[in-house]
Structures are given as C-alpha cells and as structure tokens.
Amino acid sequence: MPKLPGVNHEQTVRALKKAGFEVIRHGKYIVMSDGVRVLIIPRANPINAYTMGGIIPIAGTQFTKTSAIETPSLRFPLQAGGTE
C-alpha cells in the first residue's frame, strides 16, 4: 500500500489562522483555538495524513475529491510524499 502524503505543520498553522484559529501556546505541539474548539497540532514535517485526518473534523473542515483539505476560506494542498 502506498504511503499517503502529509502536510507541513507551518502550512497547517497558517491555514488554520485564516480560518479563525489562533495559537494559544507552542512547544513540542502547537495548541490552537477558535474560542469553541481546541486543536493540538504536532510540530512534525510532514504531519502524518492519518493525524491530519483526526484534526480536520475537529477543525470543521472537509475532504474533497481534488486531494485537498478545504473549508470556505481554507485550503491545504497535499504534498507528494513517500514511495511504495
């Protein structure tokens, strides 16, 4: 089974800021909140696709068939990654 590409943590934080989240604190993990939801983003490059799959529903974002993660004001292009 081929590996799924991940997303850079800096891209993730930038995109979530555009969606209304703000950084509460950072260290080994980045903690972000929009006042209602709290997200914990690992500082890994790239963030594992399965980990992003857990973060996305909490953030209120959606998957599309265009291999991107998207909300009305937020888009994470997936990077080409690993080999089979």
Short mmCIF file of N, CA, C and O in Angstrom, two decimals:
data_model
loop_
_atom_site.label_atom_id
_atom_site.label_comp_id
_atom_site.label_asym_id
_atom_site.label_seq_id
_atom_site.Cartn_x
_atom_site.Cartn_y
_atom_site.Cartn_z
N MET A 1 0.84 -1.18 0.00
CA MET A 1 0.00 0.00 0.00
C MET A 1 0.89 1.25 0.00
O MET A 1 1.81 1.36 0.81
N PRO A 2 0.66 2.21 -0.90
CA PRO A 2 1.50 3.40 -0.95
C PRO A 2 1.24 4.30 0.25
O PRO A 2 0.15 4.33 0.80
N LYS A 3 2.28 5.03 0.64
CA LYS A 3 2.15 5.97 1.75
C LYS A 3 1.31 7.17 1.32
O LYS A 3 1.38 7.61 0.18
N LEU A 4 0.54 7.69 2.25
CA LEU A 4 -0.23 8.90 1.99
C LEU A 4 0.65 10.11 2.27
O LEU A 4 1.41 10.11 3.24
N PRO A 5 0.56 11.16 1.45
CA PRO A 5 1.37 12.34 1.70
C PRO A 5 0.88 13.09 2.93
O PRO A 5 -0.30 13.05 3.27
N GLY A 6 1.79 13.76 3.59
CA GLY A 6 1.43 14.55 4.76
C GLY A 6 1.40 16.04 4.42
O GLY A 6 1.55 16.44 3.28
N VAL A 7 1.21 16.85 5.45
CA VAL A 7 1.12 18.30 5.29
C VAL A 7 2.11 18.94 6.26
O VAL A 7 2.20 18.54 7.42
N ASN A 8 2.83 19.94 5.82
CA ASN A 8 3.78 20.67 6.66
C ASN A 8 3.04 21.35 7.81
O ASN A 8 1.99 21.95 7.60
N HIS A 9 3.59 21.30 9.04
CA HIS A 9 2.89 21.90 10.18
C HIS A 9 2.76 23.42 10.05
O HIS A 9 1.78 23.99 10.51
N GLU A 10 3.72 24.08 9.41
CA GLU A 10 3.64 25.53 9.25
C GLU A 10 2.50 25.91 8.30
O GLU A 10 1.79 26.89 8.54
N GLN A 11 2.31 25.13 7.24
CA GLN A 11 1.18 25.35 6.33
C GLN A 11 -0.14 25.17 7.07
O GLN A 11 -1.08 25.92 6.86
N THR A 12 -0.19 24.15 7.91
CA THR A 12 -1.40 23.86 8.67
C THR A 12 -1.75 25.02 9.59
O THR A 12 -2.89 25.48 9.63
N VAL A 13 -0.76 25.52 10.33
CA VAL A 13 -1.00 26.64 11.25
C VAL A 13 -1.44 27.88 10.49
O VAL A 13 -2.40 28.56 10.88
N ARG A 14 -0.77 28.18 9.38
CA ARG A 14 -1.14 29.35 8.57
C ARG A 14 -2.58 29.27 8.08
O ARG A 14 -3.34 30.22 8.16
N ALA A 15 -2.94 28.10 7.58
CA ALA A 15 -4.29 27.92 7.05
C ALA A 15 -5.34 27.98 8.15
O ALA A 15 -6.41 28.56 7.97
N LEU A 16 -5.04 27.41 9.32
CA LEU A 16 -5.99 27.46 10.42
C LEU A 16 -6.15 28.88 10.97
O LEU A 16 -7.23 29.25 11.41
N LYS A 17 -5.07 29.67 10.92
CA LYS A 17 -5.19 31.09 11.32
C LYS A 17 -6.16 31.82 10.40
O LYS A 17 -6.96 32.63 10.86
N LYS A 18 -6.10 31.53 9.11
CA LYS A 18 -7.02 32.14 8.15
C LYS A 18 -8.46 31.73 8.43
O LYS A 18 -9.39 32.47 8.13
N ALA A 19 -8.64 30.53 9.01
CA ALA A 19 -9.97 30.02 9.31
C ALA A 19 -10.49 30.49 10.66
O ALA A 19 -11.57 30.10 11.08
N GLY A 20 -9.71 31.33 11.36
CA GLY A 20 -10.20 31.90 12.62
C GLY A 20 -9.59 31.31 13.88
O GLY A 20 -9.96 31.70 14.98
N PHE A 21 -8.65 30.39 13.75
CA PHE A 21 -7.98 29.83 14.92
C PHE A 21 -6.79 30.70 15.27
O PHE A 21 -6.20 31.34 14.41
N GLU A 22 -6.43 30.72 16.57
CA GLU A 22 -5.22 31.44 16.98
C GLU A 22 -4.37 30.53 17.86
O GLU A 22 -4.88 29.62 18.52
N VAL A 23 -3.07 30.79 17.84
CA VAL A 23 -2.14 29.98 18.61
C VAL A 23 -2.25 30.38 20.08
O VAL A 23 -2.13 31.55 20.43
N ILE A 24 -2.50 29.41 20.94
CA ILE A 24 -2.57 29.65 22.37
C ILE A 24 -1.19 29.46 22.98
O ILE A 24 -0.73 30.26 23.78
N ARG A 25 -0.52 28.37 22.61
CA ARG A 25 0.86 28.13 23.06
C ARG A 25 1.53 27.17 22.09
O ARG A 25 0.87 26.50 21.30
N HIS A 26 2.84 27.15 22.14
CA HIS A 26 3.58 26.23 21.28
C HIS A 26 4.81 25.71 22.00
O HIS A 26 5.36 26.36 22.88
N GLY A 27 5.19 24.54 21.65
CA GLY A 27 6.33 23.84 22.21
C GLY A 27 6.54 22.64 21.31
O GLY A 27 6.68 22.79 20.10
N LYS A 28 6.47 21.44 21.87
CA LYS A 28 6.56 20.24 21.05
C LYS A 28 5.30 20.12 20.19
O LYS A 28 5.33 19.57 19.11
N TYR A 29 4.19 20.65 20.70
CA TYR A 29 2.92 20.70 19.98
C TYR A 29 2.45 22.15 19.93
O TYR A 29 2.80 22.94 20.78
N ILE A 30 1.65 22.47 18.93
CA ILE A 30 1.07 23.81 18.81
C ILE A 30 -0.40 23.68 19.20
O ILE A 30 -1.13 22.86 18.63
N VAL A 31 -0.83 24.46 20.18
CA VAL A 31 -2.22 24.43 20.63
C VAL A 31 -2.92 25.65 20.05
O VAL A 31 -2.48 26.78 20.22
N MET A 32 -4.01 25.40 19.33
CA MET A 32 -4.77 26.46 18.68
C MET A 32 -6.23 26.38 19.10
O MET A 32 -6.73 25.30 19.40
N SER A 33 -6.90 27.54 19.12
CA SER A 33 -8.31 27.57 19.48
C SER A 33 -9.02 28.66 18.70
O SER A 33 -8.42 29.67 18.34
N ASP A 34 -10.32 28.45 18.47
CA ASP A 34 -11.15 29.49 17.87
C ASP A 34 -12.16 30.00 18.88
O ASP A 34 -13.12 30.67 18.55
N GLY A 35 -11.95 29.70 20.17
CA GLY A 35 -12.86 30.10 21.22
C GLY A 35 -13.86 29.02 21.58
O GLY A 35 -14.43 29.02 22.66
N VAL A 36 -14.08 28.07 20.67
CA VAL A 36 -15.01 26.97 20.91
C VAL A 36 -14.26 25.65 20.90
O VAL A 36 -14.42 24.83 21.80
N ARG A 37 -13.44 25.45 19.88
CA ARG A 37 -12.70 24.19 19.70
C ARG A 37 -11.22 24.41 19.99
O ARG A 37 -10.68 25.48 19.73
N VAL A 38 -10.57 23.38 20.51
CA VAL A 38 -9.14 23.41 20.77
C VAL A 38 -8.49 22.33 19.90
O VAL A 38 -8.94 21.19 19.88
N LEU A 39 -7.47 22.72 19.15
CA LEU A 39 -6.73 21.79 18.30
C LEU A 39 -5.30 21.65 18.80
O LEU A 39 -4.69 22.64 19.19
N ILE A 40 -4.78 20.45 18.78
CA ILE A 40 -3.38 20.21 19.14
C ILE A 40 -2.69 19.70 17.88
O ILE A 40 -3.01 18.63 17.37
N ILE A 41 -1.76 20.51 17.36
CA ILE A 41 -1.06 20.21 16.11
C ILE A 41 0.38 19.80 16.44
O ILE A 41 1.10 20.57 17.07
N PRO A 42 0.82 18.61 16.03
CA PRO A 42 2.21 18.23 16.28
C PRO A 42 3.16 19.02 15.38
O PRO A 42 2.81 19.40 14.27
N ARG A 43 4.36 19.30 15.89
CA ARG A 43 5.36 20.00 15.09
C ARG A 43 6.20 18.98 14.35
O ARG A 43 7.39 18.85 14.56
N ALA A 44 5.57 18.28 13.43
CA ALA A 44 6.25 17.28 12.62
C ALA A 44 6.19 17.73 11.17
O ALA A 44 5.23 18.37 10.76
N ASN A 45 7.22 17.44 10.42
CA ASN A 45 7.22 17.74 8.99
C ASN A 45 7.49 16.48 8.22
O ASN A 45 8.58 15.95 8.30
N PRO A 46 6.54 15.99 7.47
CA PRO A 46 5.16 16.43 7.41
C PRO A 46 4.33 15.81 8.52
O PRO A 46 4.73 14.81 9.12
N ILE A 47 3.17 16.40 8.79
CA ILE A 47 2.22 15.81 9.73
C ILE A 47 1.61 14.60 9.02
O ILE A 47 1.13 14.72 7.89
N ASN A 48 1.62 13.47 9.67
CA ASN A 48 1.09 12.24 9.11
C ASN A 48 -0.35 12.46 8.62
O ASN A 48 -1.15 13.13 9.27
N ALA A 49 -0.68 11.89 7.48
CA ALA A 49 -2.00 12.05 6.88
C ALA A 49 -3.11 11.54 7.81
O ALA A 49 -4.19 12.12 7.87
N TYR A 50 -2.85 10.47 8.55
CA TYR A 50 -3.85 9.94 9.46
C TYR A 50 -4.06 10.89 10.65
O TYR A 50 -5.17 11.02 11.15
N THR A 51 -2.99 11.53 11.10
CA THR A 51 -3.11 12.52 12.17
C THR A 51 -3.94 13.71 11.68
O THR A 51 -4.83 14.19 12.38
N MET A 52 -3.67 14.18 10.46
CA MET A 52 -4.46 15.28 9.89
C MET A 52 -5.91 14.85 9.73
O MET A 52 -6.82 15.66 9.90
N GLY A 53 -6.13 13.57 9.44
CA GLY A 53 -7.49 13.05 9.32
C GLY A 53 -8.25 13.14 10.63
O GLY A 53 -9.48 13.22 10.64
N GLY A 54 -7.56 13.15 11.74
CA GLY A 54 -8.19 13.33 13.05
C GLY A 54 -8.39 14.79 13.40
O GLY A 54 -9.34 15.14 14.10
N ILE A 55 -7.50 15.66 12.92
CA ILE A 55 -7.57 17.09 13.22
C ILE A 55 -8.66 17.77 12.39
O ILE A 55 -9.39 18.63 12.89
N ILE A 56 -8.79 17.37 11.15
CA ILE A 56 -9.70 18.04 10.21
C ILE A 56 -11.15 18.06 10.68
O ILE A 56 -11.77 19.12 10.66
N PRO A 57 -11.74 16.94 11.13
CA PRO A 57 -13.14 17.01 11.57
C PRO A 57 -13.33 17.92 12.79
O PRO A 57 -14.34 18.60 12.90
N ILE A 58 -12.35 17.95 13.68
CA ILE A 58 -12.45 18.81 14.86
C ILE A 58 -12.42 20.27 14.44
O ILE A 58 -13.14 21.10 14.99
N ALA A 59 -11.61 20.60 13.43
CA ALA A 59 -11.49 21.98 12.96
C ALA A 59 -12.71 22.40 12.13
O ALA A 59 -12.89 23.57 11.84
N GLY A 60 -13.53 21.43 11.74
CA GLY A 60 -14.71 21.76 10.94
C GLY A 60 -14.41 21.88 9.47
O GLY A 60 -15.07 22.61 8.75
N THR A 61 -13.40 21.17 8.99
CA THR A 61 -13.02 21.21 7.58
C THR A 61 -13.52 19.95 6.88
O THR A 61 -14.03 19.04 7.52
N GLN A 62 -13.36 19.90 5.57
CA GLN A 62 -13.87 18.78 4.78
C GLN A 62 -12.82 18.30 3.79
O GLN A 62 -11.99 19.06 3.34
N PHE A 63 -12.91 17.00 3.42
CA PHE A 63 -12.12 16.46 2.34
C PHE A 63 -12.86 16.66 1.03
O PHE A 63 -14.08 16.61 0.99
N THR A 64 -12.12 16.87 -0.05
CA THR A 64 -12.74 16.92 -1.37
C THR A 64 -12.06 15.90 -2.25
O THR A 64 -10.99 15.39 -1.93
N LYS A 65 -12.63 15.60 -3.40
CA LYS A 65 -12.04 14.63 -4.32
C LYS A 65 -10.81 15.17 -5.02
O LYS A 65 -10.12 14.43 -5.69
N THR A 66 -10.49 16.44 -4.87
CA THR A 66 -9.33 17.03 -5.54
C THR A 66 -8.05 16.84 -4.74
O THR A 66 -7.08 17.53 -4.96
N SER A 67 -8.05 15.91 -3.78
CA SER A 67 -6.88 15.62 -2.94
C SER A 67 -6.41 16.85 -2.17
O SER A 67 -5.22 17.11 -2.08
N ALA A 68 -7.34 17.61 -1.66
CA ALA A 68 -7.01 18.75 -0.83
C ALA A 68 -7.97 18.78 0.35
O ALA A 68 -9.03 18.20 0.32
N ILE A 69 -7.56 19.47 1.38
CA ILE A 69 -8.38 19.65 2.56
C ILE A 69 -8.92 21.07 2.48
O ILE A 69 -8.17 22.00 2.29
N GLU A 70 -10.21 21.23 2.63
CA GLU A 70 -10.78 22.52 2.27
C GLU A 70 -11.91 22.95 3.20
O GLU A 70 -12.67 22.14 3.69
N THR A 71 -12.00 24.24 3.46
CA THR A 71 -13.17 24.89 4.06
C THR A 71 -13.44 26.10 3.18
O THR A 71 -12.68 26.38 2.25
N PRO A 72 -14.48 26.86 3.45
CA PRO A 72 -14.75 28.02 2.60
C PRO A 72 -13.55 28.98 2.47
O PRO A 72 -13.32 29.56 1.44
N SER A 73 -12.74 29.14 3.55
CA SER A 73 -11.63 30.07 3.47
C SER A 73 -10.27 29.39 3.69
O SER A 73 -9.30 30.04 3.97
N LEU A 74 -10.23 28.08 3.55
CA LEU A 74 -9.04 27.34 3.96
C LEU A 74 -8.75 26.22 2.96
O LEU A 74 -9.64 25.50 2.57
N ARG A 75 -7.49 26.11 2.54
CA ARG A 75 -7.14 25.03 1.62
C ARG A 75 -5.71 24.56 1.91
O ARG A 75 -4.80 25.36 1.95
N PHE A 76 -5.52 23.26 2.11
CA PHE A 76 -4.21 22.66 2.32
C PHE A 76 -3.89 21.80 1.11
O PHE A 76 -4.42 20.71 0.99
N PRO A 77 -3.04 22.21 0.19
CA PRO A 77 -2.67 21.29 -0.89
C PRO A 77 -1.82 20.17 -0.31
O PRO A 77 -0.91 20.41 0.47
N LEU A 78 -2.13 18.94 -0.67
CA LEU A 78 -1.34 17.82 -0.18
C LEU A 78 -0.04 17.73 -0.96
O LEU A 78 -0.01 17.91 -2.15
N GLN A 79 1.03 17.46 -0.25
CA GLN A 79 2.35 17.38 -0.88
C GLN A 79 2.61 15.95 -1.33
O GLN A 79 2.18 15.00 -0.70
N ALA A 80 3.35 15.83 -2.43
CA ALA A 80 3.77 14.49 -2.87
C ALA A 80 4.75 13.96 -1.84
O ALA A 80 5.61 14.66 -1.36
N GLY A 81 4.58 12.74 -1.45
CA GLY A 81 5.41 12.19 -0.42
C GLY A 81 5.90 10.81 -0.77
O GLY A 81 5.83 10.40 -1.90
N GLY A 82 6.31 10.06 0.17
CA GLY A 82 6.89 8.74 0.15
C GLY A 82 6.71 7.89 -1.10
O GLY A 82 6.08 8.26 -2.05
N THR A 83 7.30 6.75 -1.04
CA THR A 83 7.20 5.78 -2.12
C THR A 83 6.48 4.55 -1.60
O THR A 83 6.18 4.42 -0.44
N GLU A 84 6.22 3.64 -2.48
CA GLU A 84 5.53 2.42 -2.09
C GLU A 84 6.35 1.55 -1.18
O GLU A 84 7.51 1.53 -1.12
#
